[in-house]
């Protein structure tokens, strides 16, 4: 299984290994640097190893802050997907892990923030103790240097200072508190539960990233942590002169009599995050510009089970199968953008989406369209895994509930390709599985499947598409109806030739059937559905793929929003 995983995910594994490797290298290198470098001899005399913990975690925080915005630059990812269209599909497919990587970097930021904060709490405590010490020790002498002149090493110059005072009155303290709060709010409001049920809360809270980056850039400006200057090192090297600091008389003539001089560590967070911030600003400008382009709603169809279909036109809009768009309705909320998979085919002269009532925004949108046609803004399309479907000889399409939408686009496109006798179609066979709780949600999809069945039969391709509909929320009346009409040519639930199955698919059996039917094929498995199903299918892909390169291979793809 591990071998199969590496075959399917070698690029993801390489990116993960590189990311982990760079983090470990940065942390180790800077930890040893600040723990051993001569310039920080006096700083370490006060702070001990907490200095190294704070500085090493700061470097890793900068590195991860540099990465966090890149996976959410949708246009950049679309551009990369386009430029590497000649690359192997395994490489292009890795771009779909963008949100997984974004979350991974976010968790790393949370962990490193905790390390950095705890280290600095120790630092503040030690600065405080050294300032208040009267025992003539090296930390005490170093902390009193500000009394003799402009030189200082300990930023705390008063015996009345508390950790809380420093945290809320200094630039590093205040910005540290603010960006930590922003990070906590962003992480806690982006859980699956909140995203699914309170999208607005997630959406607005996530814009605290502006506060996070502003605070990060300002954070190190005051330069409270200091080291000895190069010139001072040459004159009074600590290894030679440190002992004289604590036992020096008034009329000293020794070469070590001069006080050491200190300088701040320059703020450098901005150097790490400047390029990604500029890239992200361009991304947002491009989104705003694209959103301003006029969208014409050609047709509004209200399907059963409160599913709204919008057919739209936009100048210059060019799509591929299984792509998605972000939709905004200014009348409902000027700032909220929601992703929807396109249900139209590239061959059609419009693009369409199907919107199910699930949450406040969709409820309001459906209600609005029932009384008027509001202005709609569209950003996209953006590419995801499903546009690779024609690259596989055999494709297994799995849609759960409204997750059938990308496959509506694919099946329509195949239909048009057959009509036009398209030679570029590599696909020889499609297996389609739709898992649905109730029959109402089937309604809008029935017409498509019925016309497709007819078209396939007319062109002698009746066996090209095998589909199975699984009804998971069936009741006794449906069961009785099915029993009564078991011998009819069409299905009693959907009116289609292929029968509806009741209950959930047995995936091991389904995969074994496909593997037996196509022993030497590369099979693309495409899912738009819940995470639990993704795990099951991923496991089945690994179990049923052969390690022999000449035999059957299953590649797993999942829609990511």
Coordinates of N, CA, C and O in Angstrom, one line a residue, residues 224-368:
X224 N 14.2 45.0 20.2 CA 14.4 44.9 21.6 C 15.5 43.8 22.0 O 16.2 44.0 23.0
X225 N 15.6 42.8 21.2 CA 16.6 41.8 21.4 C 17.9 42.2 20.7 O 17.8 42.5 19.5
X226 N 19.0 42.4 21.4 CA 20.2 43.0 20.9 C 21.4 42.0 21.0 O 21.4 41.1 21.7
X227 N 22.4 42.3 20.1 CA 23.6 41.6 20.2 C 24.8 42.6 20.1 O 24.6 43.8 19.9
X228 N 26.0 42.1 20.4 CA 27.2 43.0 20.4 C 27.6 43.4 19.0 O 27.5 42.6 18.1
X229 N 28.0 44.7 18.8 CA 28.3 45.1 17.4 C 29.7 44.5 17.0 O 30.5 44.2 17.8
X230 N 29.9 44.5 15.7 CA 31.1 43.9 15.1 C 32.3 44.7 15.6 O 33.4 44.2 16.0
X231 N 32.2 46.0 15.6 CA 33.3 46.9 16.0 C 33.7 46.7 17.5 O 34.8 46.6 17.9
X232 N 32.6 46.6 18.3 CA 32.8 46.4 19.8 C 33.5 45.0 20.0 O 34.3 44.8 20.9
X233 N 33.1 44.0 19.2 CA 33.7 42.6 19.3 C 35.2 42.7 19.1 O 35.9 42.0 19.8
X234 N 35.6 43.5 18.1 CA 37.0 43.6 17.8 C 37.8 44.3 19.0 O 38.9 43.9 19.3
X235 N 37.1 45.2 19.6 CA 37.8 46.0 20.7 C 37.7 45.2 22.0 O 38.7 45.1 22.7
X236 N 36.5 44.8 22.4 CA 36.4 44.1 23.7 C 35.7 42.8 23.5 O 34.5 42.7 23.8
X237 N 36.4 41.8 23.0 CA 35.8 40.5 22.8 C 35.3 39.8 24.1 O 36.0 39.8 25.1
X238 N 34.1 39.3 24.1 CA 33.5 38.8 25.4 C 34.4 37.7 26.0 O 34.5 37.6 27.3
X239 N 34.9 36.8 25.2 CA 35.7 35.7 25.8 C 36.9 36.3 26.5 O 37.4 35.6 27.5
X240 N 37.4 37.4 26.1 CA 38.6 38.0 26.7 C 38.2 39.0 27.8 O 38.9 39.1 28.9
X241 N 37.1 39.7 27.7 CA 36.8 40.8 28.5 C 35.6 40.7 29.5 O 35.3 41.5 30.3
X242 N 34.8 39.6 29.3 CA 33.6 39.5 30.1 C 33.8 39.5 31.6 O 33.1 40.1 32.4
X243 N 34.9 38.8 32.0 CA 35.2 38.8 33.5 C 35.5 40.1 34.1 O 35.2 40.4 35.3
X244 N 36.0 41.1 33.3 CA 36.4 42.4 33.8 C 35.1 43.3 34.0 O 35.2 44.2 34.8
X245 N 34.0 42.9 33.4 CA 32.8 43.7 33.6 C 32.3 43.6 35.0 O 31.8 44.6 35.6
X246 N 32.4 42.5 35.7 CA 31.9 42.3 37.0 C 32.9 42.7 38.1 O 32.6 42.9 39.2
X247 N 34.2 42.8 37.8 CA 35.2 43.1 38.8 C 36.2 44.2 38.2 O 37.3 44.0 38.1
X248 N 35.6 45.3 38.0 CA 36.4 46.4 37.4 C 36.4 47.6 38.4 O 35.4 48.0 38.9
X249 N 37.7 48.1 38.6 CA 37.8 49.3 39.5 C 37.6 50.6 38.7 O 37.6 50.6 37.5
X250 N 37.5 51.7 39.5 CA 37.3 53.0 38.9 C 38.3 53.4 37.9 O 38.0 53.9 36.8
X251 N 39.6 53.4 38.3 CA 40.7 53.9 37.4 C 41.3 52.7 36.6 O 42.5 52.4 36.9
X252 N 40.6 52.1 35.8 CA 41.0 50.9 35.0 C 41.7 51.4 33.8 O 41.3 52.3 33.1
X253 N 42.8 50.7 33.5 CA 43.6 51.1 32.3 C 43.8 50.0 31.3 O 44.4 50.1 30.3
X254 N 43.2 48.9 31.6 CA 43.3 47.6 30.8 C 42.5 47.8 29.5 O 41.6 48.6 29.4
X255 N 42.9 47.0 28.4 CA 42.2 47.2 27.1 C 40.7 46.7 27.2 O 40.0 47.0 26.3
X256 N 40.4 46.0 28.3 CA 39.0 45.6 28.4 C 38.1 46.6 29.2 O 37.0 46.2 29.6
X257 N 38.7 47.7 29.5 CA 38.0 48.7 30.4 C 36.8 49.3 29.7 O 35.8 49.8 30.3
X258 N 36.9 49.3 28.4 CA 35.8 50.0 27.6 C 34.5 49.1 27.7 O 34.6 47.9 27.6
X259 N 33.4 49.8 27.8 CA 32.1 49.0 27.8 C 31.8 48.4 26.5 O 32.1 49.1 25.4
X260 N 31.2 47.2 26.4 CA 30.8 46.6 25.1 C 29.6 47.5 24.6 O 28.9 48.1 25.3
X261 N 29.5 47.5 23.2 CA 28.4 48.2 22.6 C 27.5 47.3 21.9 O 27.9 46.2 21.4
X262 N 26.2 47.6 21.9 CA 25.2 46.7 21.4 C 24.4 47.3 20.3 O 24.1 48.5 20.3
X263 N 23.9 46.4 19.4 CA 23.0 46.9 18.3 C 21.8 46.0 18.1 O 21.9 44.8 18.5
X264 N 20.7 46.5 17.6 CA 19.5 45.6 17.4 C 19.7 44.7 16.2 O 20.4 44.9 15.3
X265 N 18.9 43.6 16.3 CA 18.8 42.6 15.2 C 17.8 43.3 14.3 O 16.6 43.6 14.7
X266 N 18.2 43.6 13.0 CA 17.2 44.3 12.1 C 16.0 43.5 11.8 O 16.0 42.2 11.8
X267 N 14.8 44.2 11.7 CA 13.6 43.5 11.4 C 13.6 42.9 10.0 O 14.1 43.6 9.1
X268 N 13.3 41.7 9.8 CA 13.4 41.1 8.5 C 12.2 40.3 8.0 O 12.2 39.7 6.9
X269 N 11.1 40.3 8.8 CA 9.9 39.6 8.4 C 9.4 40.1 7.0 O 9.0 39.3 6.2
X270 N 9.5 41.4 6.8 CA 9.0 42.0 5.6 C 9.7 41.4 4.3 O 9.1 41.2 3.3
X271 N 11.0 41.0 4.5 CA 11.7 40.4 3.4 C 11.1 39.1 3.0 O 11.1 38.7 1.8
X272 N 10.7 38.3 3.9 CA 10.1 37.0 3.7 C 8.7 37.1 3.0 O 8.4 36.3 2.1
X273 N 7.9 38.0 3.5 CA 6.5 38.0 3.1 C 6.2 39.0 2.0 O 5.1 39.0 1.5
X274 N 7.1 39.9 1.6 CA 6.8 40.9 0.6 C 6.4 40.3 -0.8 O 5.3 40.7 -1.3
X275 N 7.1 39.3 -1.3 CA 6.8 38.8 -2.6 C 5.4 38.1 -2.6 O 4.6 38.4 -3.4
X276 N 5.1 37.2 -1.6 CA 3.8 36.6 -1.6 C 2.6 37.6 -1.4 O 1.6 37.5 -2.0
X277 N 2.9 38.7 -0.6 CA 1.9 39.7 -0.4 C 1.6 40.4 -1.7 O 0.4 40.6 -2.1
X278 N 2.6 40.8 -2.5 CA 2.5 41.4 -3.8 C 1.7 40.5 -4.8 O 0.8 40.9 -5.4
X279 N 2.1 39.2 -4.7 CA 1.4 38.2 -5.6 C -0.1 38.1 -5.2 O -0.9 38.1 -6.1
X280 N -0.4 38.1 -3.9 CA -1.7 38.0 -3.5 C -2.5 39.3 -3.8 O -3.7 39.2 -4.1
X281 N -1.9 40.4 -3.7 CA -2.6 41.7 -4.1 C -3.0 41.6 -5.6 O -4.1 42.0 -5.9
X282 N -2.0 41.1 -6.4 CA -2.4 41.0 -7.9 C -3.5 40.0 -8.1 O -4.4 40.2 -8.9
X283 N -3.5 38.9 -7.3 CA -4.6 37.9 -7.3 C -5.9 38.6 -7.0 O -6.9 38.3 -7.7
X284 N -6.0 39.4 -6.0 CA -7.2 40.0 -5.6 C -7.7 41.1 -6.6 O -8.9 41.2 -6.9
X285 N -6.7 41.8 -7.2 CA -7.0 42.8 -8.2 C -7.7 42.1 -9.4 O -8.7 42.5 -10.0
X286 N -7.0 41.0 -9.8 CA -7.5 40.2 -10.9 C -9.0 39.7 -10.6 O -9.8 39.7 -11.5
X287 N -9.2 39.2 -9.4 CA -10.5 38.8 -9.0 C -11.6 39.9 -9.1 O -12.7 39.7 -9.6
X288 N -11.2 41.1 -8.6 CA -12.1 42.2 -8.7 C -12.4 42.6 -10.1 O -13.6 42.8 -10.5
X289 N -11.3 42.6 -10.9 CA -11.5 43.0 -12.3 C -12.4 42.0 -13.1 O -13.3 42.4 -13.8
X290 N -12.2 40.7 -12.8 CA -13.0 39.7 -13.4 C -14.5 39.8 -13.0 O -15.4 39.5 -13.7
X291 N -14.6 40.1 -11.7 CA -16.0 40.2 -11.1 C -16.8 41.3 -11.7 O -18.0 41.3 -11.7
X292 N -16.1 42.4 -12.2 CA -16.8 43.6 -12.7 C -17.4 43.3 -14.1 O -18.3 44.0 -14.6
X293 N -16.9 42.2 -14.8 CA -17.4 41.9 -16.1 C -18.8 41.5 -16.1 O -19.2 40.7 -15.2
X294 N -19.6 41.9 -17.0 CA -21.1 41.7 -16.9 C -21.5 40.3 -17.2 O -21.0 39.6 -18.1
X295 N -22.4 39.8 -16.3 CA -22.9 38.4 -16.4 C -24.4 38.5 -16.7 O -25.1 39.2 -16.0
X296 N -24.8 37.8 -17.8 CA -26.2 37.8 -18.2 C -26.8 36.5 -17.8 O -26.3 35.4 -18.2
X297 N -27.9 36.6 -16.9 CA -28.6 35.3 -16.5 C -29.6 35.1 -17.6 O -30.6 35.8 -17.8
X298 N -29.4 34.0 -18.4 CA -30.2 33.7 -19.6 C -31.5 32.9 -19.1 O -32.6 33.1 -19.7
X299 N -31.3 32.0 -18.2 CA -32.4 31.2 -17.8 C -32.3 30.8 -16.3 O -31.2 30.5 -15.8
X300 N -33.5 30.8 -15.6 CA -33.5 30.4 -14.2 C -34.5 29.2 -14.2 O -35.7 29.4 -14.6
X301 N -34.1 28.1 -13.7 CA -34.9 26.9 -13.5 C -35.0 26.5 -12.1 O -34.0 26.3 -11.4
X302 N -36.2 26.4 -11.5 CA -36.4 25.9 -10.2 C -36.7 24.4 -10.2 O -37.8 24.1 -10.6
X303 N -35.8 23.6 -9.8 CA -36.0 22.1 -9.8 C -36.6 21.7 -8.5 O -36.6 22.4 -7.5
X304 N -37.2 20.5 -8.4 CA -37.7 20.0 -7.1 C -36.6 19.9 -6.1 O -35.4 20.0 -6.4
X305 N -36.9 19.7 -4.8 CA -36.0 19.6 -3.7 C -35.2 20.9 -3.5 O -34.0 20.9 -3.1
X306 N -35.8 22.1 -3.9 CA -35.1 23.4 -3.8 C -33.7 23.4 -4.4 O -32.7 23.8 -3.7
X307 N -33.6 23.0 -5.6 CA -32.4 23.1 -6.4 C -32.6 24.1 -7.5 O -33.5 24.0 -8.3
X308 N -31.8 25.2 -7.5 CA -31.9 26.3 -8.4 C -30.9 26.1 -9.5 O -29.7 26.0 -9.2
X309 N -31.3 26.2 -10.8 CA -30.4 26.1 -11.9 C -30.3 27.5 -12.5 O -31.3 28.1 -12.8
X310 N -29.0 28.0 -12.7 CA -28.8 29.3 -13.3 C -28.0 29.1 -14.6 O -26.9 28.5 -14.6
X311 N -28.6 29.5 -15.7 CA -27.8 29.5 -17.0 C -27.4 30.9 -17.3 O -28.2 31.8 -17.4
X312 N -26.1 31.1 -17.5 CA -25.5 32.4 -17.6 C -24.6 32.6 -18.9 O -24.1 31.6 -19.4
X313 N -24.3 33.8 -19.2 CA -23.4 34.2 -20.3 C -22.5 35.3 -19.8 O -22.9 36.1 -19.0
X314 N -21.2 35.2 -20.2 CA -20.2 36.2 -19.8 C -19.2 36.3 -20.9 O -18.7 35.3 -21.4
X315 N -18.9 37.5 -21.4 CA -18.0 37.7 -22.5 C -16.6 37.1 -22.2 O -16.1 37.4 -21.1
X316 N -16.1 36.3 -23.1 CA -14.7 35.8 -22.9 C -14.6 34.6 -21.9 O -13.6 34.1 -21.6
X317 N -15.8 34.1 -21.5 CA -15.8 33.0 -20.5 C -15.5 31.7 -21.2 O -16.1 31.3 -22.2
X318 N -14.5 31.0 -20.8 CA -14.0 29.8 -21.4 C -13.8 28.7 -20.4 O -12.9 28.9 -19.5
X319 N -14.5 27.6 -20.4 CA -14.5 26.6 -19.4 C -14.0 25.2 -19.9 O -14.0 25.0 -21.1
X320 N -13.6 24.4 -18.9 CA -13.3 23.0 -19.2 C -14.2 22.2 -18.3 O -14.8 22.7 -17.4
X321 N -14.3 20.9 -18.6 CA -15.3 20.1 -17.8 C -14.8 20.0 -16.3 O -13.7 19.9 -16.0
X322 N -15.8 20.0 -15.4 CA -15.6 19.8 -14.0 C -14.9 21.0 -13.3 O -14.5 20.9 -12.2
X323 N -14.8 22.2 -14.0 CA -14.3 23.4 -13.3 C -15.3 24.0 -12.4 O -16.5 23.6 -12.5
X324 N -14.9 25.0 -11.6 CA -15.9 25.6 -10.8 C -15.7 27.1 -10.8 O -14.7 27.6 -11.3
X325 N -16.7 27.9 -10.4 CA -16.7 29.3 -10.4 C -17.0 29.8 -8.9 O -17.6 29.0 -8.2
X326 N -16.6 31.0 -8.6 CA -17.1 31.7 -7.4 C -18.2 32.7 -7.8 O -18.0 33.4 -8.7
X327 N -19.2 32.6 -7.0 CA -20.4 33.5 -7.3 C -20.7 34.4 -6.2 O -20.6 34.1 -5.0
X328 N -21.0 35.7 -6.6 CA -21.3 36.7 -5.6 C -22.6 37.4 -6.0 O -22.8 37.6 -7.2
X329 N -23.5 37.6 -5.0 CA -24.7 38.3 -5.3 C -24.7 39.6 -4.4 O -25.0 39.5 -3.2
X330 N -24.3 40.8 -5.0 CA -24.2 42.0 -4.2 C -25.5 42.3 -3.4 O -25.4 42.9 -2.3
X331 N -26.7 41.9 -3.9 CA -27.9 42.2 -3.2 C -28.0 41.5 -1.9 O -28.7 42.0 -1.0
X332 N -27.4 40.3 -1.8 CA -27.4 39.6 -0.6 C -26.2 39.9 0.3 O -26.4 40.2 1.5
X333 N -25.0 39.9 -0.2 CA -23.8 40.3 0.5 C -22.7 40.7 -0.5 O -22.3 39.9 -1.3
X334 N -22.2 41.9 -0.4 CA -21.2 42.4 -1.4 C -19.9 41.7 -1.2 O -19.1 41.7 -2.2
X335 N -19.6 41.1 -0.1 CA -18.2 40.5 0.2 C -18.2 39.0 0.1 O -17.1 38.5 -0.1
X336 N -19.3 38.3 0.1 CA -19.3 36.9 0.2 C -19.2 36.3 -1.2 O -20.0 36.5 -2.1
X337 N -18.2 35.4 -1.4 CA -18.1 34.6 -2.7 C -18.2 33.1 -2.3 O -17.5 32.6 -1.4
X338 N -19.1 32.4 -3.1 CA -19.3 31.0 -2.8 C -18.9 30.1 -4.0 O -19.3 30.5 -5.1
X339 N -18.2 29.0 -3.8 CA -17.9 28.2 -5.0 C -19.0 27.2 -5.4 O -19.7 26.6 -4.6
X340 N -19.1 27.1 -6.7 CA -20.1 26.2 -7.3 C -19.5 25.5 -8.5 O -18.9 26.2 -9.4
X341 N -19.6 24.2 -8.6 CA -19.1 23.5 -9.8 C -20.0 23.7 -11.0 O -21.3 23.8 -10.9
X342 N -19.4 23.9 -12.2 CA -20.2 24.2 -13.4 C -20.8 22.9 -13.9 O -20.2 21.8 -13.9
X343 N -22.1 23.0 -14.2 CA -22.9 21.8 -14.7 C -23.1 21.8 -16.2 O -23.7 20.9 -16.7
X344 N -22.5 22.8 -16.9 CA -22.7 22.9 -18.3 C -21.4 22.2 -18.9 O -20.4 22.0 -18.3
X345 N -21.5 22.0 -20.2 CA -20.4 21.4 -21.0 C -19.7 22.6 -21.7 O -20.3 23.5 -22.1
X346 N -18.4 22.4 -22.0 CA -17.7 23.5 -22.8 C -18.3 23.7 -24.2 O -18.2 24.8 -24.7
X347 N -19.0 22.7 -24.7 CA -19.6 22.8 -26.0 C -20.8 23.6 -26.1 O -21.3 24.0 -27.1
X348 N -21.4 23.9 -24.9 CA -22.7 24.7 -24.8 C -22.4 26.2 -24.9 O -21.3 26.7 -24.6
X349 N -23.4 27.0 -25.4 CA -23.2 28.4 -25.5 C -23.6 29.2 -24.3 O -23.7 30.4 -24.3
X350 N -23.7 28.5 -23.1 CA -23.9 29.2 -21.8 C -23.1 28.4 -20.8 O -22.6 27.3 -21.1
X351 N -23.0 28.9 -19.6 CA -22.5 28.1 -18.5 C -23.5 28.1 -17.4 O -24.2 29.1 -17.2
X352 N -23.6 26.9 -16.7 CA -24.7 26.8 -15.7 C -24.2 26.2 -14.4 O -23.1 25.6 -14.3
X353 N -24.9 26.5 -13.3 CA -24.6 26.0 -12.0 C -26.0 25.5 -11.4 O -27.0 26.1 -11.7
X354 N -25.9 24.5 -10.5 CA -27.1 24.1 -9.8 C -26.8 24.4 -8.3 O -25.8 23.9 -7.7
X355 N -27.7 25.1 -7.7 CA -27.5 25.5 -6.3 C -28.6 24.9 -5.4 O -29.8 25.1 -5.6
X356 N -28.1 24.2 -4.4 CA -29.0 23.5 -3.5 C -29.2 24.4 -2.2 O -28.2 25.1 -1.8
X357 N -30.4 24.4 -1.6 CA -30.6 25.2 -0.4 C -29.8 24.6 0.7 O -30.2 23.5 1.2
X358 N -28.7 25.2 1.1 CA -27.9 24.6 2.2 C -27.2 25.8 2.9 O -26.1 26.1 2.6
X359 N -27.9 26.4 3.9 CA -27.3 27.5 4.6 C -28.0 28.8 4.2 O -28.7 28.9 3.3
X360 N -27.6 29.9 5.0 CA -28.3 31.2 4.9 C -28.2 31.8 3.5 O -29.2 32.2 2.9
X361 N -27.0 31.8 3.0 CA -26.7 32.5 1.7 C -27.5 31.9 0.6 O -28.1 32.6 -0.2
X362 N -27.4 30.5 0.5 CA -28.1 29.9 -0.6 C -29.6 30.0 -0.5 O -30.3 30.2 -1.5
X363 N -30.1 29.9 0.8 CA -31.6 30.1 1.0 C -32.0 31.5 0.5 O -33.0 31.6 -0.2
X364 N -31.2 32.5 0.8 CA -31.6 33.9 0.4 C -31.5 34.0 -1.1 O -32.3 34.7 -1.7
X365 N -30.5 33.4 -1.7 CA -30.3 33.5 -3.1 C -31.5 32.9 -3.9 O -32.1 33.5 -4.8
X366 N -31.9 31.7 -3.4 CA -33.1 31.0 -4.0 C -34.3 31.8 -3.9 O -35.1 32.0 -4.8
X367 N -34.6 32.3 -2.7 CA -35.7 33.2 -2.4 C -35.7 34.4 -3.3 O -36.8 34.8 -3.9
X368 N -34.6 35.0 -3.5 CA -34.4 36.3 -4.3 C -34.8 36.0 -5.7 O -35.5 36.7 -6.4

